[in-house]
């Protein structure tokens, strides 16, 4: 009989990709995916440990499962990923009904671990080495890159996929748990990446997002003294037939080199969109965070991005309420957000992480209410900036890769046969418009007519699809063509 698998994922894109790969691998071992936890034979939680809140969510979900597991002891419960690597045996102390604890670097062993629980009934722990416990090569080996065959059904959409180009992180920002739970930075072989991109394109994928904690630090030493960087990797995969868009996240400000910016400008399929977290606008805070740059350096880097890649959209992350952040240092972050023109920013309240340098060295001395207030204030400033950026796009024609019905469309039916669709531009702006559902997966041109801080609203211009010709050139221009320059009419596509 087919066995059923339930998987819940929290955290970043890396976790979404890991879950896709886990499902792909377990399907090949006869498992079928279910969205009902009570129907599943194997229940997995792929976890995040970047902030405490993400961990609490998982421990509560595990708590809710306890009586279900008592009633059905043969069901297998597994905790995977970052929290598994961080908490190790503590997971079973807090939730003794967990059968499997499996870290990010050991996911390939999951089928074997499940079989072992079935055979012995005993709990199984699969963890990578602590970075301080062994030599770098040994630790690297214990964090293997997990990139088996893919499972299209687990992707954000069938025509969009993540591709891991590196694992781990060597930056050791003082607040961050990632270098311990995802291990040393290791870049994947460019040929393996290129082969995966070809395979995804053959399966109908049009947009790929290259993933790395500091994706622009990608470097592969070929052994003959040559070092391949992200700019060259982009060049290698650019002409893959079928691929129309290439994005890459997340960038580290110090590694934003000119050769990379030149590649973004010169390669038409590479999206002019850069996610480059600043974290703070205050030099004292940046120093305590060990971000390795100053606010002035960040501003210069931003100017270089805008100069080298005209029309580039930049987004950022900020942490508010980090240890020792005074009202004045917080104001420096506000200044940066006011000036930088970010498309959007993700703003987080500092969450102390046991095992990080900041947790050892500095007291968590900003009160929770202050963190909350700073979070809201910074968000309000960013929203005003985003609204301005969005309003400036009214009247432009943008290329939108249609992702599916909007959230609102899922709730209501306009009765016109058209649905409200949503998609993204090359600059990662979200666009909502009416159209036929058959446009999902297509790239269409939309005239922007209205804007909020989060969304552009528009009308499809023509039925003409935008794409790439076999020679790698675009069949249409890039985003942001002013509407008046064309003779196209705005018609809803049916
Ligand atoms: N590697 C990416 C980088 O350096 O920008 C981001 C990795 S982290 C998973 C994503 C974001 O979470 C970070 O940019 C940071 O803003 C936030 N973050 C990390 N540790 C945090 C902590 N202890 N408390 C609050 N936010 C945190
Ligand atoms: Fe964490 Fe810093 Fe590495 Fe990003 S660069 S994953 S914030 S240690």
PDB file of N, CA, C and O and ligand atoms in Angstrom, residues 168-179 213-214 250 252 279 289-291, ligand 2:
ATOM      1  N   UNK A 168      25.717  26.821   3.181  1.00  0.00           N
ATOM      2  CA  UNK A 168      26.472  27.326   4.319  1.00  0.00           C
ATOM      3  C   UNK A 168      26.815  28.805   4.246  1.00  0.00           C
ATOM      4  O   UNK A 168      26.412  29.512   3.324  1.00  0.00           O
ATOM      5  N   UNK A 169      27.532  29.260   5.264  1.00  0.00           N
ATOM      6  CA  UNK A 169      27.931  30.666   5.322  1.00  0.00           C
ATOM      7  C   UNK A 169      29.174  30.793   6.206  1.00  0.00           C
ATOM      8  O   UNK A 169      29.261  30.141   7.248  1.00  0.00           O
ATOM      9  N   UNK A 170      30.120  31.643   5.764  1.00  0.00           N
ATOM     10  CA  UNK A 170      31.346  31.882   6.543  1.00  0.00           C
ATOM     11  C   UNK A 170      31.412  33.287   7.107  1.00  0.00           C
ATOM     12  O   UNK A 170      32.461  33.705   7.589  1.00  0.00           O
ATOM     13  N   UNK A 171      30.322  34.051   7.045  1.00  0.00           N
ATOM     14  CA  UNK A 171      30.413  35.462   7.450  1.00  0.00           C
ATOM     15  C   UNK A 171      30.323  35.629   8.970  1.00  0.00           C
ATOM     16  O   UNK A 171      30.874  36.570   9.506  1.00  0.00           O
ATOM     17  N   UNK A 172      29.597  34.780   9.636  1.00  0.00           N
ATOM     18  CA  UNK A 172      29.479  34.841  11.104  1.00  0.00           C
ATOM     19  C   UNK A 172      29.033  36.211  11.611  1.00  0.00           C
ATOM     20  O   UNK A 172      29.658  36.763  12.529  1.00  0.00           O
ATOM     21  N   UNK A 173      27.987  36.789  11.049  1.00  0.00           N
ATOM     22  CA  UNK A 173      27.390  37.991  11.644  1.00  0.00           C
ATOM     23  C   UNK A 173      27.026  37.595  13.073  1.00  0.00           C
ATOM     24  O   UNK A 173      26.535  36.478  13.304  1.00  0.00           O
ATOM     25  N   UNK A 174      27.263  38.494  14.030  1.00  0.00           N
ATOM     26  CA  UNK A 174      27.226  38.053  15.433  1.00  0.00           C
ATOM     27  C   UNK A 174      25.839  37.600  15.900  1.00  0.00           C
ATOM     28  O   UNK A 174      25.720  36.853  16.856  1.00  0.00           O
ATOM     29  N   UNK A 175      24.769  38.080  15.222  1.00  0.00           N
ATOM     30  CA  UNK A 175      23.402  37.741  15.652  1.00  0.00           C
ATOM     31  C   UNK A 175      22.900  36.446  15.025  1.00  0.00           C
ATOM     32  O   UNK A 175      21.829  35.970  15.381  1.00  0.00           O
ATOM     33  N   UNK A 176      23.650  35.864  14.096  1.00  0.00           N
ATOM     34  CA  UNK A 176      23.053  34.887  13.169  1.00  0.00           C
ATOM     35  C   UNK A 176      23.456  33.432  13.451  1.00  0.00           C
ATOM     36  O   UNK A 176      24.633  33.118  13.629  1.00  0.00           O
ATOM     37  N   UNK A 177      22.492  32.563  13.429  1.00  0.00           N
ATOM     38  CA  UNK A 177      22.699  31.145  13.734  1.00  0.00           C
ATOM     39  C   UNK A 177      23.048  30.335  12.471  1.00  0.00           C
ATOM     40  O   UNK A 177      23.512  29.193  12.553  1.00  0.00           O
ATOM     41  N   UNK A 178      22.842  30.961  11.286  1.00  0.00           N
ATOM     42  CA  UNK A 178      22.981  30.215  10.028  1.00  0.00           C
ATOM     43  C   UNK A 178      24.344  29.520   9.861  1.00  0.00           C
ATOM     44  O   UNK A 178      24.387  28.337   9.492  1.00  0.00           O
ATOM     45  N   UNK A 179      25.484  30.195  10.154  1.00  0.00           N
ATOM     46  CA  UNK A 179      26.756  29.496   9.952  1.00  0.00           C
ATOM     47  C   UNK A 179      26.877  28.211  10.775  1.00  0.00           C
ATOM     48  O   UNK A 179      27.568  27.274  10.358  1.00  0.00           O
ATOM     49  N   UNK A 213      23.198  31.725   0.825  1.00  0.00           N
ATOM     50  CA  UNK A 213      23.078  32.676   1.947  1.00  0.00           C
ATOM     51  C   UNK A 213      23.752  33.985   1.586  1.00  0.00           C
ATOM     52  O   UNK A 213      23.268  35.061   1.936  1.00  0.00           O
ATOM     53  N   UNK A 214      24.910  33.878   0.912  1.00  0.00           N
ATOM     54  CA  UNK A 214      25.579  35.065   0.363  1.00  0.00           C
ATOM     55  C   UNK A 214      25.902  34.683  -1.080  1.00  0.00           C
ATOM     56  O   UNK A 214      27.025  34.362  -1.417  1.00  0.00           O
ATOM     57  N   UNK A 250      20.571  35.514  -1.612  1.00  0.00           N
ATOM     58  CA  UNK A 250      20.622  36.863  -1.110  1.00  0.00           C
ATOM     59  C   UNK A 250      22.053  37.387  -1.245  1.00  0.00           C
ATOM     60  O   UNK A 250      23.003  36.615  -1.042  1.00  0.00           O
ATOM     61  N   UNK A 252      25.464  39.696  -0.334  1.00  0.00           N
ATOM     62  CA  UNK A 252      26.178  40.332   0.775  1.00  0.00           C
ATOM     63  C   UNK A 252      26.788  41.629   0.232  1.00  0.00           C
ATOM     64  O   UNK A 252      27.473  41.600  -0.787  1.00  0.00           O
ATOM     65  N   UNK A 279      20.809  45.616   7.088  1.00  0.00           N
ATOM     66  CA  UNK A 279      20.650  45.267   8.522  1.00  0.00           C
ATOM     67  C   UNK A 279      20.584  46.476   9.439  1.00  0.00           C
ATOM     68  O   UNK A 279      19.796  46.494  10.378  1.00  0.00           O
ATOM     69  N   UNK A 289      27.435  44.011  14.935  1.00  0.00           N
ATOM     70  CA  UNK A 289      26.865  42.894  14.165  1.00  0.00           C
ATOM     71  C   UNK A 289      27.945  42.136  13.377  1.00  0.00           C
ATOM     72  O   UNK A 289      27.694  41.092  12.822  1.00  0.00           O
ATOM     73  N   UNK A 290      29.135  42.743  13.274  1.00  0.00           N
ATOM     74  CA  UNK A 290      30.252  42.213  12.457  1.00  0.00           C
ATOM     75  C   UNK A 290      29.821  42.027  10.987  1.00  0.00           C
ATOM     76  O   UNK A 290      30.041  40.991  10.385  1.00  0.00           O
ATOM     77  N   UNK A 291      29.196  43.094  10.451  1.00  0.00           N
ATOM     78  CA  UNK A 291      28.753  43.013   9.061  1.00  0.00           C
ATOM     79  C   UNK A 291      29.898  43.353   8.081  1.00  0.00           C
ATOM     80  O   UNK A 291      29.715  43.252   6.874  1.00  0.00           O
TER      81      UNK A 291
HETATM   82 FE1  LIG B   2      23.678  35.025   8.655  1.00  0.00          FE
HETATM   83 FE2  LIG B   2      25.355  37.009   8.085  1.00  0.00          FE
HETATM   84 FE3  LIG B   2      25.653  34.598   6.911  1.00  0.00          FE
HETATM   85 FE4  LIG B   2      23.578  36.156   6.237  1.00  0.00          FE
HETATM   86  S1  LIG B   2      25.768  36.621   5.926  1.00  0.00           S
HETATM   87  S2  LIG B   2      23.538  33.961   6.707  1.00  0.00           S
HETATM   88  S3  LIG B   2      23.093  37.136   8.157  1.00  0.00           S
HETATM   89  S4  LIG B   2      25.903  35.047   9.073  1.00  0.00           S
END
